[in-house]
mmCIF file of C-alpha atoms (C1' of nucleotides) in Angstrom:
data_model
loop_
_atom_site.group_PDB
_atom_site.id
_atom_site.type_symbol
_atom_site.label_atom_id
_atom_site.label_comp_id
_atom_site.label_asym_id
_atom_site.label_seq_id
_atom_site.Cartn_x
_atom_site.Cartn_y
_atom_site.Cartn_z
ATOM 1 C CA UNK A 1 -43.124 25.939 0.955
ATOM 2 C CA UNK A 2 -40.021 23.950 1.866
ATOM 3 C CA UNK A 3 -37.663 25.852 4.738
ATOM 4 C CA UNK A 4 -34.352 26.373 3.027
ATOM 5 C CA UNK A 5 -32.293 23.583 4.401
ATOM 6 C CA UNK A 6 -28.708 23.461 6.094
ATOM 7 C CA UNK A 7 -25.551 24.811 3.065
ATOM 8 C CA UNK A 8 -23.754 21.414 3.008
ATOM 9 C CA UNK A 9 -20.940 21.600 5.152
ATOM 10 C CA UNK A 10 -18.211 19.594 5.309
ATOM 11 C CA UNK A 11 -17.230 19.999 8.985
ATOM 12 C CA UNK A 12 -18.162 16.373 10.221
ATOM 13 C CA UNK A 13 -18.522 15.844 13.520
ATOM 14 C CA UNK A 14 -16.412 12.790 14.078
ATOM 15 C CA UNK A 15 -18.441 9.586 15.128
ATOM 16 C CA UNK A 16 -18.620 9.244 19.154
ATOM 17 C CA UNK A 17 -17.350 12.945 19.676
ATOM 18 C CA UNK A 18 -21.030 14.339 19.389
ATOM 19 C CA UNK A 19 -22.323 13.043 22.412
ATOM 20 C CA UNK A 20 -19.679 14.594 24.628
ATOM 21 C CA UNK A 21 -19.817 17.913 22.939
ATOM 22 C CA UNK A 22 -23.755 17.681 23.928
ATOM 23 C CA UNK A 23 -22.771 17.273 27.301
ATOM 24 C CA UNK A 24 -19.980 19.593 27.669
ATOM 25 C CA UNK A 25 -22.859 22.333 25.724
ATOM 26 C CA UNK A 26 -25.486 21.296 28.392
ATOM 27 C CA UNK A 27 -23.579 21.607 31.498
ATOM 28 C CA UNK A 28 -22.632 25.022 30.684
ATOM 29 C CA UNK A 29 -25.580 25.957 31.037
ATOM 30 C CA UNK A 30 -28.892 24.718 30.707
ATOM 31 C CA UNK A 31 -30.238 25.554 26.837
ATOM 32 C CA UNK A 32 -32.509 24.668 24.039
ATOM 33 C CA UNK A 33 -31.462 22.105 21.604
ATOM 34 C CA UNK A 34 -31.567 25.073 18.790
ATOM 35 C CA UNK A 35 -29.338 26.841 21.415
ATOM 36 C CA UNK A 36 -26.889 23.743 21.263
ATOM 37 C CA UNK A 37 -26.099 24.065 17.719
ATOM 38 C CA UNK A 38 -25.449 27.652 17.347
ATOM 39 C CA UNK A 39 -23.673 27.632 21.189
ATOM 40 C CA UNK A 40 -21.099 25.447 19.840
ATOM 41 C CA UNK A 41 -20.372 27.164 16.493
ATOM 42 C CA UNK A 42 -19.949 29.840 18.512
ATOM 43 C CA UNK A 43 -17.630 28.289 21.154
ATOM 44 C CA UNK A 44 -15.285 26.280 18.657
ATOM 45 C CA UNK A 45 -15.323 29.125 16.334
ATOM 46 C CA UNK A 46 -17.160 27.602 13.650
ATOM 47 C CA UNK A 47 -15.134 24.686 13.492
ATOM 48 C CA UNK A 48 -17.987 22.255 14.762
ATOM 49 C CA UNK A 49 -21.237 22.365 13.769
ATOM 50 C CA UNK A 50 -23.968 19.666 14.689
ATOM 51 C CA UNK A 51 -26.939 19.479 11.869
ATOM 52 C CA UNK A 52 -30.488 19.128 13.186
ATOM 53 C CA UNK A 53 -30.665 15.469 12.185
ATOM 54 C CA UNK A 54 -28.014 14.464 14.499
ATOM 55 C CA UNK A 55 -28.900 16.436 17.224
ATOM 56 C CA UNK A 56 -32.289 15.693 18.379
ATOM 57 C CA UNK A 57 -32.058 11.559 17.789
ATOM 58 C CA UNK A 58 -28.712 12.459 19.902
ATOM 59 C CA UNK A 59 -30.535 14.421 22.859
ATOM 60 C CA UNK A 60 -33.136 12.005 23.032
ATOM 61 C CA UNK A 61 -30.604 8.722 23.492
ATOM 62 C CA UNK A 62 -28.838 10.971 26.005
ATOM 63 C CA UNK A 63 -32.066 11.953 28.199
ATOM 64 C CA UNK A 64 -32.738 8.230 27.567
ATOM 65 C CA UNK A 65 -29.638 7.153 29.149
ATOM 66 C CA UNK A 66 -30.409 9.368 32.015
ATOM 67 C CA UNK A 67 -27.533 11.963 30.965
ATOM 68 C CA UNK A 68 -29.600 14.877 30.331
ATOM 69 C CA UNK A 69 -33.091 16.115 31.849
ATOM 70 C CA UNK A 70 -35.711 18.390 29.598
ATOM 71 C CA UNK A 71 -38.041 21.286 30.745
ATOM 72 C CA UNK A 72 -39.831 23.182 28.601
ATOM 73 C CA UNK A 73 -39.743 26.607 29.223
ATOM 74 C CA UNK A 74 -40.055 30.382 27.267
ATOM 75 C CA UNK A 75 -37.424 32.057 25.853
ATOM 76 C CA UNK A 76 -36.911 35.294 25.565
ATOM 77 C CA UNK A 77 -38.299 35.261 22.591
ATOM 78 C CA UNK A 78 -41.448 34.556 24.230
ATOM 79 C CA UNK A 79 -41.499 31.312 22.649
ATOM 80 C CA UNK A 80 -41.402 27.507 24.049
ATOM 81 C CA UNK A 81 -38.671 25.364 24.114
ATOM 82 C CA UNK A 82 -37.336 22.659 25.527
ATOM 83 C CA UNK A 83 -34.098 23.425 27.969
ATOM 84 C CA UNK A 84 -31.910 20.495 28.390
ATOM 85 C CA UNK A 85 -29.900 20.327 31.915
ATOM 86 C CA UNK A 86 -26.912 17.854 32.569
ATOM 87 C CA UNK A 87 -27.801 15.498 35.517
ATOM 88 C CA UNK A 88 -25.421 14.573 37.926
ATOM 89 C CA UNK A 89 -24.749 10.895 36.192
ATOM 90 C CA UNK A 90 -24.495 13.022 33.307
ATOM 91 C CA UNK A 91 -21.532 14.879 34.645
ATOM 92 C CA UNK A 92 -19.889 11.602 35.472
ATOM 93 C CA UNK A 93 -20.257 10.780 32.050
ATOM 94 C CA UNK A 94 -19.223 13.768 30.506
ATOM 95 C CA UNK A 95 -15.664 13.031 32.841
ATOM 96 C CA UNK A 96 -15.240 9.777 31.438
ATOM 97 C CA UNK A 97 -15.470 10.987 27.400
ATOM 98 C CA UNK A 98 -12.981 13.489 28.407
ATOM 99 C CA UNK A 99 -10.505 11.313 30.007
ATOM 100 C CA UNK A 100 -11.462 9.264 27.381
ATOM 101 C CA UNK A 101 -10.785 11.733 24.676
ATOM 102 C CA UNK A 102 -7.795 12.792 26.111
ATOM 103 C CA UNK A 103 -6.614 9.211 25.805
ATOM 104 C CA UNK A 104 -6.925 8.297 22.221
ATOM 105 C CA UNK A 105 -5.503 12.105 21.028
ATOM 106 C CA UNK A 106 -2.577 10.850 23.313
ATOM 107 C CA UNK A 107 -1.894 7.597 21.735
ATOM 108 C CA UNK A 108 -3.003 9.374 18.480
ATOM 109 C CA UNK A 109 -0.318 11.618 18.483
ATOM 110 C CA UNK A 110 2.035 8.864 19.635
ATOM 111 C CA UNK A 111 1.165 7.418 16.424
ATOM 112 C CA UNK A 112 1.051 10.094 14.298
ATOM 113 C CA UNK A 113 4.268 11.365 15.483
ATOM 114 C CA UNK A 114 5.767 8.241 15.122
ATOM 115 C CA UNK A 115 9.144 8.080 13.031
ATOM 116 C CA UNK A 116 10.631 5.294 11.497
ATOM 117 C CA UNK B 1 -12.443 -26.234 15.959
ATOM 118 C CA UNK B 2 -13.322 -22.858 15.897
ATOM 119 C CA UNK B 3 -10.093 -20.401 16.238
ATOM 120 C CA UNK B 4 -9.686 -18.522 19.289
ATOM 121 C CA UNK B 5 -11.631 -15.171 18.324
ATOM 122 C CA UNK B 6 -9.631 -11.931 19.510
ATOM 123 C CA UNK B 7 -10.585 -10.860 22.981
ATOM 124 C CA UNK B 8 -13.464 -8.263 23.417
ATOM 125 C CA UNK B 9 -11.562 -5.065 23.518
ATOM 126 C CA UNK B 10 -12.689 -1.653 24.874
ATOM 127 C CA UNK B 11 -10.666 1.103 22.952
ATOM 128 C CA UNK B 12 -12.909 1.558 20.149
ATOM 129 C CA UNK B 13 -10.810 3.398 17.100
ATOM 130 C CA UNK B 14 -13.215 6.427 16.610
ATOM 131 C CA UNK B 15 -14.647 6.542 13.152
ATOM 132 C CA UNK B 16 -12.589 8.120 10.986
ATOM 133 C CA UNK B 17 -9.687 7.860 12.691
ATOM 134 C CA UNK B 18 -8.928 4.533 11.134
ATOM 135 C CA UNK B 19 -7.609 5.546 7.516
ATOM 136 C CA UNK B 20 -5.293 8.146 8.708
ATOM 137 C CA UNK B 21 -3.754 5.233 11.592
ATOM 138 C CA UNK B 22 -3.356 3.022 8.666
ATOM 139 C CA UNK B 23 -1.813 5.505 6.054
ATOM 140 C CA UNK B 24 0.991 6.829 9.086
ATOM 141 C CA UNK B 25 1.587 3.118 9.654
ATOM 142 C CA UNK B 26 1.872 2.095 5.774
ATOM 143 C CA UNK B 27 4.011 5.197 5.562
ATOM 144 C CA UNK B 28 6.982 4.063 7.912
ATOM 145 C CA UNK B 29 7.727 1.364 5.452
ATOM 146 C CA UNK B 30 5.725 -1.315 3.468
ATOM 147 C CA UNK B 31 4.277 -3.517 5.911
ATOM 148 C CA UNK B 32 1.550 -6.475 5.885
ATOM 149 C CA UNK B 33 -1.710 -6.767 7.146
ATOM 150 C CA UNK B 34 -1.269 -8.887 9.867
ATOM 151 C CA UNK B 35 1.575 -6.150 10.806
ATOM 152 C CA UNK B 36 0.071 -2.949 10.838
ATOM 153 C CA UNK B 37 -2.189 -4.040 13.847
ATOM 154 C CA UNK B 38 1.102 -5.100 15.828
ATOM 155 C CA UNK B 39 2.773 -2.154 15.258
ATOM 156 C CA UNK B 40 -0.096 0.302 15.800
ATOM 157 C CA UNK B 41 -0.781 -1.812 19.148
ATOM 158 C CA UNK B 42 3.692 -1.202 20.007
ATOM 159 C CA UNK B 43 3.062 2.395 18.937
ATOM 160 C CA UNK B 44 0.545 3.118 21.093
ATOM 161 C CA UNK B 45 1.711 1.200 23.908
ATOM 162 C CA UNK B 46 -1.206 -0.998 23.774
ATOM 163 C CA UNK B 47 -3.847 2.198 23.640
ATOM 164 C CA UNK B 48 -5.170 1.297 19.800
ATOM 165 C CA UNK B 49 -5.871 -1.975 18.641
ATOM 166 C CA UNK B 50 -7.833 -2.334 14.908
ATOM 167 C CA UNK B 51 -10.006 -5.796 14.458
ATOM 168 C CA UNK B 52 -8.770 -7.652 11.407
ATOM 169 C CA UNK B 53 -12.688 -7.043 10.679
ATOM 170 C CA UNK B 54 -12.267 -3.866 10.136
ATOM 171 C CA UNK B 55 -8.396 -3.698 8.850
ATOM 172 C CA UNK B 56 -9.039 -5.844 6.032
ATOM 173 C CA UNK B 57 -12.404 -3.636 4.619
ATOM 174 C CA UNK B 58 -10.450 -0.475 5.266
ATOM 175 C CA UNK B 59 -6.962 -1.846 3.618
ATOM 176 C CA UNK B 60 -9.033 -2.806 0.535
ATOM 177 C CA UNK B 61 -10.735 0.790 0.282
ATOM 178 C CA UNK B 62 -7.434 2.575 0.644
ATOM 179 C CA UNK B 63 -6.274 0.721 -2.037
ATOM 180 C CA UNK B 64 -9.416 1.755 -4.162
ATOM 181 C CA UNK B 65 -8.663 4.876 -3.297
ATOM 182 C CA UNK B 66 -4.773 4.629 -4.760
ATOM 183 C CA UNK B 67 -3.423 5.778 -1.479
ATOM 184 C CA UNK B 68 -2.032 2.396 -0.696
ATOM 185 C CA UNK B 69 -0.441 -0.004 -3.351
ATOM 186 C CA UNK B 70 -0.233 -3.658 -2.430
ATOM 187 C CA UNK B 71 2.505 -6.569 -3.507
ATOM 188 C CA UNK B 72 2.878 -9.942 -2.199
ATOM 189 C CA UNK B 73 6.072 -10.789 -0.710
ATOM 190 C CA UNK B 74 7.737 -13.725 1.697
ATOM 191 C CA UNK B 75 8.053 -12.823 5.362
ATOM 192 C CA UNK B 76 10.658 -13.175 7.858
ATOM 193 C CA UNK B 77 8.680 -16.264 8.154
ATOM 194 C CA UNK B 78 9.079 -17.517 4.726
ATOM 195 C CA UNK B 79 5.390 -17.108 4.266
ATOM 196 C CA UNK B 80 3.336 -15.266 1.821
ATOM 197 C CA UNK B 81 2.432 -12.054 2.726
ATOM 198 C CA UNK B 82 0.532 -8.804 1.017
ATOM 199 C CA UNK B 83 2.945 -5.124 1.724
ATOM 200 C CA UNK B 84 1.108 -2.508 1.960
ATOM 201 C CA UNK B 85 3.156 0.610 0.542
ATOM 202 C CA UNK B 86 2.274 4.239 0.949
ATOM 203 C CA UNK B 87 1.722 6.123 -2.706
ATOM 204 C CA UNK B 88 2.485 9.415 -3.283
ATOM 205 C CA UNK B 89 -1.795 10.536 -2.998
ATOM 206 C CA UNK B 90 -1.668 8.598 0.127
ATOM 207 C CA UNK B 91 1.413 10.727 1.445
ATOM 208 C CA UNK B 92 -0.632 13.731 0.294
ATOM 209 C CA UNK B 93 -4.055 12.117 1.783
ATOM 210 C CA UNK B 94 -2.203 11.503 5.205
ATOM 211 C CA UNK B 95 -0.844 15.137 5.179
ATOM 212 C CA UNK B 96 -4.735 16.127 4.712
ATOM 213 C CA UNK B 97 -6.212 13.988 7.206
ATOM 214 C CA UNK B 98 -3.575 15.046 9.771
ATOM 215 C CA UNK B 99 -4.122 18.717 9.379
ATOM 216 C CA UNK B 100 -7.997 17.605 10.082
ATOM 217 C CA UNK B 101 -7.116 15.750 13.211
ATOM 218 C CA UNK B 102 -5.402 18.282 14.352
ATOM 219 C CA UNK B 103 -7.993 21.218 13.609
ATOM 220 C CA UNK B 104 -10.598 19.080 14.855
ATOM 221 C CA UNK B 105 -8.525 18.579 18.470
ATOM 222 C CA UNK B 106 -8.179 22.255 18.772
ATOM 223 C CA UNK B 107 -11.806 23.044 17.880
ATOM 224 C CA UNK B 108 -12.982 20.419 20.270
ATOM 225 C CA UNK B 109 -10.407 21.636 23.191
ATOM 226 C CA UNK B 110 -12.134 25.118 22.870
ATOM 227 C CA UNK B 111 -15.276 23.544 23.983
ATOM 228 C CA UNK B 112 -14.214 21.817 27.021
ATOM 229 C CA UNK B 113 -12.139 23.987 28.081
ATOM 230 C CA UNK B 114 -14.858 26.542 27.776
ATOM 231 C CA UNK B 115 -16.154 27.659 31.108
ATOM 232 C CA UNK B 116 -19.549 29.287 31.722
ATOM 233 C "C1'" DC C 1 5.044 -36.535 15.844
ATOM 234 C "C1'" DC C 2 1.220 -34.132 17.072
ATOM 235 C "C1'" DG C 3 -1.490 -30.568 18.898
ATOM 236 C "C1'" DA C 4 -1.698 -25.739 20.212
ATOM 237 C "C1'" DG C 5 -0.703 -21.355 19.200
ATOM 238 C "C1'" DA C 6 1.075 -17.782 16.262
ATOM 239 C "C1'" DT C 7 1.078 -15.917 11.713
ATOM 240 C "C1'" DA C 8 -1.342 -14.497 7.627
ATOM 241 C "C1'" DC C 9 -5.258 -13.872 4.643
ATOM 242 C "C1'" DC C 10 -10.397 -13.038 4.118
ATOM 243 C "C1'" DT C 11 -15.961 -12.584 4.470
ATOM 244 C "C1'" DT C 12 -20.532 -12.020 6.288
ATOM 245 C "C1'" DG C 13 -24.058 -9.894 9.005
ATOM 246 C "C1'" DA C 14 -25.485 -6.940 12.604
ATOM 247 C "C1'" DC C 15 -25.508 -2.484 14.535
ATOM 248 C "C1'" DA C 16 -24.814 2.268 15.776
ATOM 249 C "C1'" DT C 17 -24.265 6.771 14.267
ATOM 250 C "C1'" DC C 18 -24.447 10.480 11.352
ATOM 251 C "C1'" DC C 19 -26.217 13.033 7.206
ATOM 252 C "C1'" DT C 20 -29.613 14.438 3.715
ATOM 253 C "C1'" DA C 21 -33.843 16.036 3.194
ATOM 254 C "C1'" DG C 22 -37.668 16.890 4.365
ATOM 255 C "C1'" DG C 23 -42.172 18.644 7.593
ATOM 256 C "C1'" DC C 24 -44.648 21.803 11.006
ATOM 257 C "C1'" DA C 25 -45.537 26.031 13.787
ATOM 258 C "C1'" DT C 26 -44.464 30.482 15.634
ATOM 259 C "C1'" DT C 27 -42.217 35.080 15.890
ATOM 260 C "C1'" DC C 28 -39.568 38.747 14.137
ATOM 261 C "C1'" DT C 29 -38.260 41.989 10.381
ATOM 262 C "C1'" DG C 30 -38.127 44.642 6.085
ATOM 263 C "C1'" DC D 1 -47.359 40.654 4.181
ATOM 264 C "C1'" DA D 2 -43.561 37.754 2.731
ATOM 265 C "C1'" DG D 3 -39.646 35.749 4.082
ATOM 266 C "C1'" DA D 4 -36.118 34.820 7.333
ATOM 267 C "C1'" DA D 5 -35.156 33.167 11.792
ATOM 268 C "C1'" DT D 6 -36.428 30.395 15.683
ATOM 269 C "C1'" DG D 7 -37.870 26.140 17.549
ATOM 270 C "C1'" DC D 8 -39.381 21.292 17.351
ATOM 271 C "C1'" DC D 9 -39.253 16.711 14.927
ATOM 272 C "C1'" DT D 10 -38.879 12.266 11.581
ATOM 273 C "C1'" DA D 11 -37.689 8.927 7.830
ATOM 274 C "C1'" DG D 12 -34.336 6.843 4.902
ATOM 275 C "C1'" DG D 13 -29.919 5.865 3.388
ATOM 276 C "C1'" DA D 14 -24.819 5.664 3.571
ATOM 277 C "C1'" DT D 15 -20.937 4.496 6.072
ATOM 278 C "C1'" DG D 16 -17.862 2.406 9.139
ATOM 279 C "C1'" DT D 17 -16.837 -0.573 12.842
ATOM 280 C "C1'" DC D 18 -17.388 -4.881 15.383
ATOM 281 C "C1'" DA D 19 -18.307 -9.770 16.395
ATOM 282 C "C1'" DA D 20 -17.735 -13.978 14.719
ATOM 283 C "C1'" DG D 21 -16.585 -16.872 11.819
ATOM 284 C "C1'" DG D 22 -13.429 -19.509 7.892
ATOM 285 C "C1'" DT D 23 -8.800 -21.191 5.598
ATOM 286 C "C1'" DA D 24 -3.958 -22.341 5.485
ATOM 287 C "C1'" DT D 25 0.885 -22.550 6.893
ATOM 288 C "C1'" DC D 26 4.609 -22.540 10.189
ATOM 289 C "C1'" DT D 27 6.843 -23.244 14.780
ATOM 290 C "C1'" DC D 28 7.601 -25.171 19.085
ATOM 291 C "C1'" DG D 29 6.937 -27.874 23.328
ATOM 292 C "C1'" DG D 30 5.983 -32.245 25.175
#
DNA sequence: CCGAGATACCTTGACATCCTAGGCATTCTG
DNA sequence: CAGAATGCCTAGGATGTCAAGGTATCTCGG
């Protein structure tokens, strides 16, 4: 039988914001990539939420780009999964989206605040 | 000969980002194509920059949309130009998109700001 | 007066990223 | 025992942005 799928949901995770909120997720702690999703719903307040689709093409370009390293391990559910850990050129990456971030909402809000 | 093709150019407009930029722009006062990438550049003190290859896609859709109307008029310059004006769905569009930008910064400043 | 650069429009094709929609296997719960 | 929850993954399509080009007019320095 098909597994119900993901309610649509129109919270989009804006393009080039995911793989920073991956990062930020990972460094917290390390954690399962089904531990990702529901760690940041949790965290933003269920403002953000990542589908499955995204995330696991996502955390494979990021352990390909040497950003994140996998173990598999149990959880305490008994049950194997695969823990994702921030490296340290990871952290140096996760720095850079920030200041990064921080940048465009700046000139953003320049913008947006912008009278005539 | 060839024109001199814009210079590579690191700040990346994040996806999505785009239509609101153009609406705020459009909705300081009719303005042409060529235009609204000068002034987003002066607003921004040189932070955004939009490619006319994606301005000109994105003005057409916007029109589509009816959240921009477009008439030809002479410049400054005495030269032919297409104003871009602001509707009254756009203003409401713009108000919308806003209100997402800004729920969206908030949401993502919970997560890194989060500590373990 | 002529060539370069600025102004102004546009298109095409490639590419990355995200979403929809599925599939599989195990464990917990009613 | 059935179904929900936990955990992994993939394929295909839609979308948006970028790089790179094309056309035409106007202005200004040499």
């Amino acid at each position: 039988m098909p597994r119900q799928s993901e309610p649509p949901h129109d919270a989009e995770i804006l393009q080039g914001t995911l793989d920073m909120l991956i990062l930020k997720i990972c460094a917290l702690q390390p954690i399962h990539g089904y531990g990702i999703v529901q760690r940041l719903q949790q965290i933003s307040r269920d403002a953000l939420h990542i589908r499955q689709g995204s995330l696991y093409p996502a955390l494979y370009r990021l352990e390909g780009k040497g950003w994140l390293k996998a173990e598999w391990h149990t959880t305490e559910g008994g049950r194997e999964a695969k823990y994702y850990r921030l490296t340290p050129a990871g952290r140096k990456q996760l720095e850079q989206e920030k200041a990064g971030w921080n940048r465009l909402c700046e000139a953003i809000a320049l913008v947006l605040d912008a009278a005539e």
